[in-house]
Amino acid sequence: MPRNPYRIAAAAAALVLAALSSLHLVWLRSPWPLTSRERFLETVVGQTDPSSSPPPWMTLAVACLLAVAAWLVLAGAGFVRGFLSHRVLNAVTGIAAAVLLLRGAAGLVLSGVIGQGPASFRFWDLVLYSPLTLALGTVAALVTRAPAGRP
């Protein structure tokens, strides 16, 4: 069977989404890979006030949503069997794609144009966070374009 670049991109995106989900689970207990909670809040969350830190349930919710997005991309690309109809799977995957694309675009505007947040967050948002979410959202959107039964 020839390699399909579409399926390779979907597999890579699902792997990254699953890794990000796992990283959010780590962040429930640790600021890894940073050395302190304060540095983590500044660099990853974009906050300098510890009292405005997201609550643990929110981090857990993001971890769960990222895991669901990974499954949606895998199911949409035909790697795993989905329990949803093709139409529903495409709709839900489209919502995930829209959220990822919106987060990526908002990050570019807020960090790049408006300059909101600490400098370390803005740097990583422009170099990594926003481009990565835009790429993941693009792959998720492409998954919704596959015809039923033909990943």
PDB file of C-alpha atoms in Angstrom:
ATOM      1  CA  MET A   1       0.000   0.000   0.000  1.00  0.00           C
ATOM      2  CA  PRO A   2       1.560   3.355  -1.006  1.00  0.00           C
ATOM      3  CA  ARG A   3       2.178   5.920   1.693  1.00  0.00           C
ATOM      4  CA  ASN A   4      -0.442   8.609   1.819  1.00  0.00           C
ATOM      5  CA  PRO A   5       0.912  12.017   2.963  1.00  0.00           C
ATOM      6  CA  TYR A   6      -2.563  12.896   4.246  1.00  0.00           C
ATOM      7  CA  ARG A   7      -2.579   9.888   6.589  1.00  0.00           C
ATOM      8  CA  ILE A   8       1.012  10.540   7.662  1.00  0.00           C
ATOM      9  CA  ALA A   9       0.107  14.132   8.594  1.00  0.00           C
ATOM     10  CA  ALA A  10      -2.972  12.906  10.484  1.00  0.00           C
ATOM     11  CA  ALA A  11      -0.896  10.348  12.409  1.00  0.00           C
ATOM     12  CA  ALA A  12       1.733  12.974  13.261  1.00  0.00           C
ATOM     13  CA  ALA A  13      -0.917  15.468  14.381  1.00  0.00           C
ATOM     14  CA  ALA A  14      -2.628  12.852  16.551  1.00  0.00           C
ATOM     15  CA  LEU A  15       0.719  11.959  18.129  1.00  0.00           C
ATOM     16  CA  VAL A  16       1.429  15.617  18.918  1.00  0.00           C
ATOM     17  CA  LEU A  17      -2.091  16.124  20.313  1.00  0.00           C
ATOM     18  CA  ALA A  18      -1.672  13.052  22.541  1.00  0.00           C
ATOM     19  CA  ALA A  19       1.739  14.296  23.708  1.00  0.00           C
ATOM     20  CA  LEU A  20       0.261  17.705  24.521  1.00  0.00           C
ATOM     21  CA  SER A  21      -2.537  15.996  26.433  1.00  0.00           C
ATOM     22  CA  SER A  22       0.047  14.081  28.462  1.00  0.00           C
ATOM     23  CA  LEU A  23       2.026  17.258  29.081  1.00  0.00           C
ATOM     24  CA  HIS A  24      -1.078  18.943  30.496  1.00  0.00           C
ATOM     25  CA  LEU A  25      -1.480  16.000  32.870  1.00  0.00           C
ATOM     26  CA  VAL A  26       2.128  16.470  34.004  1.00  0.00           C
ATOM     27  CA  TRP A  27       1.392  20.151  34.591  1.00  0.00           C
ATOM     28  CA  LEU A  28      -1.226  19.217  37.174  1.00  0.00           C
ATOM     29  CA  ARG A  29       1.674  18.333  39.509  1.00  0.00           C
ATOM     30  CA  SER A  30       4.821  19.879  38.055  1.00  0.00           C
ATOM     31  CA  PRO A  31       5.991  22.963  36.132  1.00  0.00           C
ATOM     32  CA  TRP A  32       8.208  20.730  33.962  1.00  0.00           C
ATOM     33  CA  PRO A  33      10.181  21.499  31.837  1.00  0.00           C
ATOM     34  CA  LEU A  34      10.559  24.779  33.720  1.00  0.00           C
ATOM     35  CA  THR A  35      12.076  24.924  37.174  1.00  0.00           C
ATOM     36  CA  SER A  36       9.491  26.957  39.086  1.00  0.00           C
ATOM     37  CA  ARG A  37       5.759  27.548  39.125  1.00  0.00           C
ATOM     38  CA  GLU A  38       6.323  31.289  38.671  1.00  0.00           C
ATOM     39  CA  ARG A  39       8.441  30.782  35.549  1.00  0.00           C
ATOM     40  CA  PHE A  40       5.879  28.272  34.249  1.00  0.00           C
ATOM     41  CA  LEU A  41       3.021  30.750  34.701  1.00  0.00           C
ATOM     42  CA  GLU A  42       4.985  33.464  32.941  1.00  0.00           C
ATOM     43  CA  THR A  43       6.242  31.342  30.014  1.00  0.00           C
ATOM     44  CA  VAL A  44       3.442  28.845  29.395  1.00  0.00           C
ATOM     45  CA  VAL A  45       0.300  30.483  30.778  1.00  0.00           C
ATOM     46  CA  GLY A  46       1.192  34.114  30.094  1.00  0.00           C
ATOM     47  CA  GLN A  47       0.453  35.294  33.628  1.00  0.00           C
ATOM     48  CA  THR A  48       2.651  36.924  36.222  1.00  0.00           C
ATOM     49  CA  ASP A  49       0.147  36.854  39.088  1.00  0.00           C
ATOM     50  CA  PRO A  50      -0.019  33.393  40.722  1.00  0.00           C
ATOM     51  CA  SER A  51      -3.577  34.101  41.895  1.00  0.00           C
ATOM     52  CA  SER A  52      -4.707  34.232  38.237  1.00  0.00           C
ATOM     53  CA  SER A  53      -3.334  30.756  37.549  1.00  0.00           C
ATOM     54  CA  PRO A  54      -5.815  28.409  35.853  1.00  0.00           C
ATOM     55  CA  PRO A  55      -7.407  25.965  38.301  1.00  0.00           C
ATOM     56  CA  PRO A  56      -6.420  22.279  38.069  1.00  0.00           C
ATOM     57  CA  TRP A  57      -9.819  21.286  36.665  1.00  0.00           C
ATOM     58  CA  MET A  58      -9.207  23.572  33.687  1.00  0.00           C
ATOM     59  CA  THR A  59      -5.822  21.983  32.975  1.00  0.00           C
ATOM     60  CA  LEU A  60      -7.439  18.542  33.247  1.00  0.00           C
ATOM     61  CA  ALA A  61     -10.237  19.623  30.887  1.00  0.00           C
ATOM     62  CA  VAL A  62      -7.679  20.788  28.299  1.00  0.00           C
ATOM     63  CA  ALA A  63      -5.807  17.475  28.641  1.00  0.00           C
ATOM     64  CA  CYS A  64      -9.047  15.562  28.018  1.00  0.00           C
ATOM     65  CA  LEU A  65     -10.032  17.732  25.049  1.00  0.00           C
ATOM     66  CA  LEU A  66      -6.596  17.290  23.475  1.00  0.00           C
ATOM     67  CA  ALA A  67      -6.884  13.507  23.900  1.00  0.00           C
ATOM     68  CA  VAL A  68     -10.330  13.583  22.266  1.00  0.00           C
ATOM     69  CA  ALA A  69      -8.939  15.690  19.408  1.00  0.00           C
ATOM     70  CA  ALA A  70      -6.167  13.116  18.897  1.00  0.00           C
ATOM     71  CA  TRP A  71      -8.764  10.338  18.688  1.00  0.00           C
ATOM     72  CA  LEU A  72     -10.932  12.388  16.305  1.00  0.00           C
ATOM     73  CA  VAL A  73      -8.001  12.912  13.927  1.00  0.00           C
ATOM     74  CA  LEU A  74      -7.092   9.217  14.057  1.00  0.00           C
ATOM     75  CA  ALA A  75     -10.704   8.156  13.489  1.00  0.00           C
ATOM     76  CA  GLY A  76     -11.187  10.669  10.699  1.00  0.00           C
ATOM     77  CA  ALA A  77      -8.063   9.393   8.944  1.00  0.00           C
ATOM     78  CA  GLY A  78      -9.206   5.792   9.301  1.00  0.00           C
ATOM     79  CA  PHE A  79      -6.579   4.628  11.808  1.00  0.00           C
ATOM     80  CA  VAL A  80      -9.087   3.708  14.504  1.00  0.00           C
ATOM     81  CA  ARG A  81     -12.658   2.612  14.262  1.00  0.00           C
ATOM     82  CA  GLY A  82     -15.036   5.365  15.165  1.00  0.00           C
ATOM     83  CA  PHE A  83     -18.361   4.870  16.870  1.00  0.00           C
ATOM     84  CA  LEU A  84     -19.735   8.045  15.317  1.00  0.00           C
ATOM     85  CA  SER A  85     -21.277   8.326  11.890  1.00  0.00           C
ATOM     86  CA  HIS A  86     -19.040   9.900   9.252  1.00  0.00           C
ATOM     87  CA  ARG A  87     -21.151  13.074   9.294  1.00  0.00           C
ATOM     88  CA  VAL A  88     -21.003  13.460  13.089  1.00  0.00           C
ATOM     89  CA  LEU A  89     -17.298  12.596  13.182  1.00  0.00           C
ATOM     90  CA  ASN A  90     -16.595  15.262  10.560  1.00  0.00           C
ATOM     91  CA  ALA A  91     -18.692  17.835  12.420  1.00  0.00           C
ATOM     92  CA  VAL A  92     -16.983  17.228  15.761  1.00  0.00           C
ATOM     93  CA  THR A  93     -13.544  17.122  14.146  1.00  0.00           C
ATOM     94  CA  GLY A  94     -14.419  20.376  12.387  1.00  0.00           C
ATOM     95  CA  ILE A  95     -15.229  21.953  15.755  1.00  0.00           C
ATOM     96  CA  ALA A  96     -11.864  20.768  17.130  1.00  0.00           C
ATOM     97  CA  ALA A  97     -10.134  22.173  14.036  1.00  0.00           C
ATOM     98  CA  ALA A  98     -11.920  25.504  14.450  1.00  0.00           C
ATOM     99  CA  VAL A  99     -10.901  25.757  18.111  1.00  0.00           C
ATOM    100  CA  LEU A 100      -7.262  24.993  17.274  1.00  0.00           C
ATOM    101  CA  LEU A 101      -7.227  27.447  14.364  1.00  0.00           C
ATOM    102  CA  LEU A 102      -8.893  30.149  16.464  1.00  0.00           C
ATOM    103  CA  ARG A 103      -6.366  29.647  19.292  1.00  0.00           C
ATOM    104  CA  GLY A 104      -3.482  29.842  16.825  1.00  0.00           C
ATOM    105  CA  ALA A 105      -4.768  32.973  15.101  1.00  0.00           C
ATOM    106  CA  ALA A 106      -5.643  34.670  18.398  1.00  0.00           C
ATOM    107  CA  GLY A 107      -2.155  33.931  19.708  1.00  0.00           C
ATOM    108  CA  LEU A 108      -0.541  35.559  16.690  1.00  0.00           C
ATOM    109  CA  VAL A 109      -2.706  38.650  17.101  1.00  0.00           C
ATOM    110  CA  LEU A 110      -2.463  38.947  20.886  1.00  0.00           C
ATOM    111  CA  SER A 111       1.257  38.167  21.148  1.00  0.00           C
ATOM    112  CA  GLY A 112       2.459  39.572  17.837  1.00  0.00           C
ATOM    113  CA  VAL A 113       0.264  42.554  17.105  1.00  0.00           C
ATOM    114  CA  ILE A 114      -1.083  43.658  20.483  1.00  0.00           C
ATOM    115  CA  GLY A 115       1.869  42.465  22.575  1.00  0.00           C
ATOM    116  CA  GLN A 116      -0.236  41.077  25.399  1.00  0.00           C
ATOM    117  CA  GLY A 117       1.445  39.077  28.166  1.00  0.00           C
ATOM    118  CA  PRO A 118       4.977  38.655  29.469  1.00  0.00           C
ATOM    119  CA  ALA A 119       7.826  38.755  26.950  1.00  0.00           C
ATOM    120  CA  SER A 120       8.759  35.090  27.443  1.00  0.00           C
ATOM    121  CA  PHE A 121       5.172  33.998  26.746  1.00  0.00           C
ATOM    122  CA  ARG A 122       4.905  36.236  23.680  1.00  0.00           C
ATOM    123  CA  PHE A 123       8.148  34.806  22.304  1.00  0.00           C
ATOM    124  CA  TRP A 124       7.057  31.171  22.701  1.00  0.00           C
ATOM    125  CA  ASP A 125       3.552  31.972  21.522  1.00  0.00           C
ATOM    126  CA  LEU A 126       4.912  33.390  18.267  1.00  0.00           C
ATOM    127  CA  VAL A 127       7.628  30.767  17.785  1.00  0.00           C
ATOM    128  CA  LEU A 128       5.877  27.600  18.961  1.00  0.00           C
ATOM    129  CA  TYR A 129       2.404  27.700  20.534  1.00  0.00           C
ATOM    130  CA  SER A 130       0.478  29.538  17.811  1.00  0.00           C
ATOM    131  CA  PRO A 131       2.211  27.995  14.773  1.00  0.00           C
ATOM    132  CA  LEU A 132       1.773  24.517  16.282  1.00  0.00           C
ATOM    133  CA  THR A 133      -1.931  24.996  16.968  1.00  0.00           C
ATOM    134  CA  LEU A 134      -2.416  26.398  13.470  1.00  0.00           C
ATOM    135  CA  ALA A 135      -0.700  23.334  11.980  1.00  0.00           C
ATOM    136  CA  LEU A 136      -2.736  20.935  14.145  1.00  0.00           C
ATOM    137  CA  GLY A 137      -5.943  22.766  13.275  1.00  0.00           C
ATOM    138  CA  THR A 138      -5.119  22.626   9.589  1.00  0.00           C
ATOM    139  CA  VAL A 139      -4.555  18.865   9.690  1.00  0.00           C
ATOM    140  CA  ALA A 140      -7.777  18.377  11.671  1.00  0.00           C
ATOM    141  CA  ALA A 141      -9.636  20.443   9.072  1.00  0.00           C
ATOM    142  CA  LEU A 142      -8.135  18.372   6.256  1.00  0.00           C
ATOM    143  CA  VAL A 143      -9.315  15.186   7.974  1.00  0.00           C
ATOM    144  CA  THR A 144     -12.898  16.421   7.657  1.00  0.00           C
ATOM    145  CA  ARG A 145     -12.450  16.654   3.877  1.00  0.00           C
ATOM    146  CA  ALA A 146     -11.938  12.891   3.451  1.00  0.00           C
ATOM    147  CA  PRO A 147     -14.885  11.162   1.781  1.00  0.00           C
ATOM    148  CA  ALA A 148     -16.803   8.611   3.836  1.00  0.00           C
ATOM    149  CA  GLY A 149     -15.011   5.295   3.898  1.00  0.00           C
ATOM    150  CA  ARG A 150     -11.919   6.659   2.112  1.00  0.00           C
ATOM    151  CA  PRO A 151      -9.370   7.955   4.658  1.00  0.00           C
TER     152      PRO A 151
END
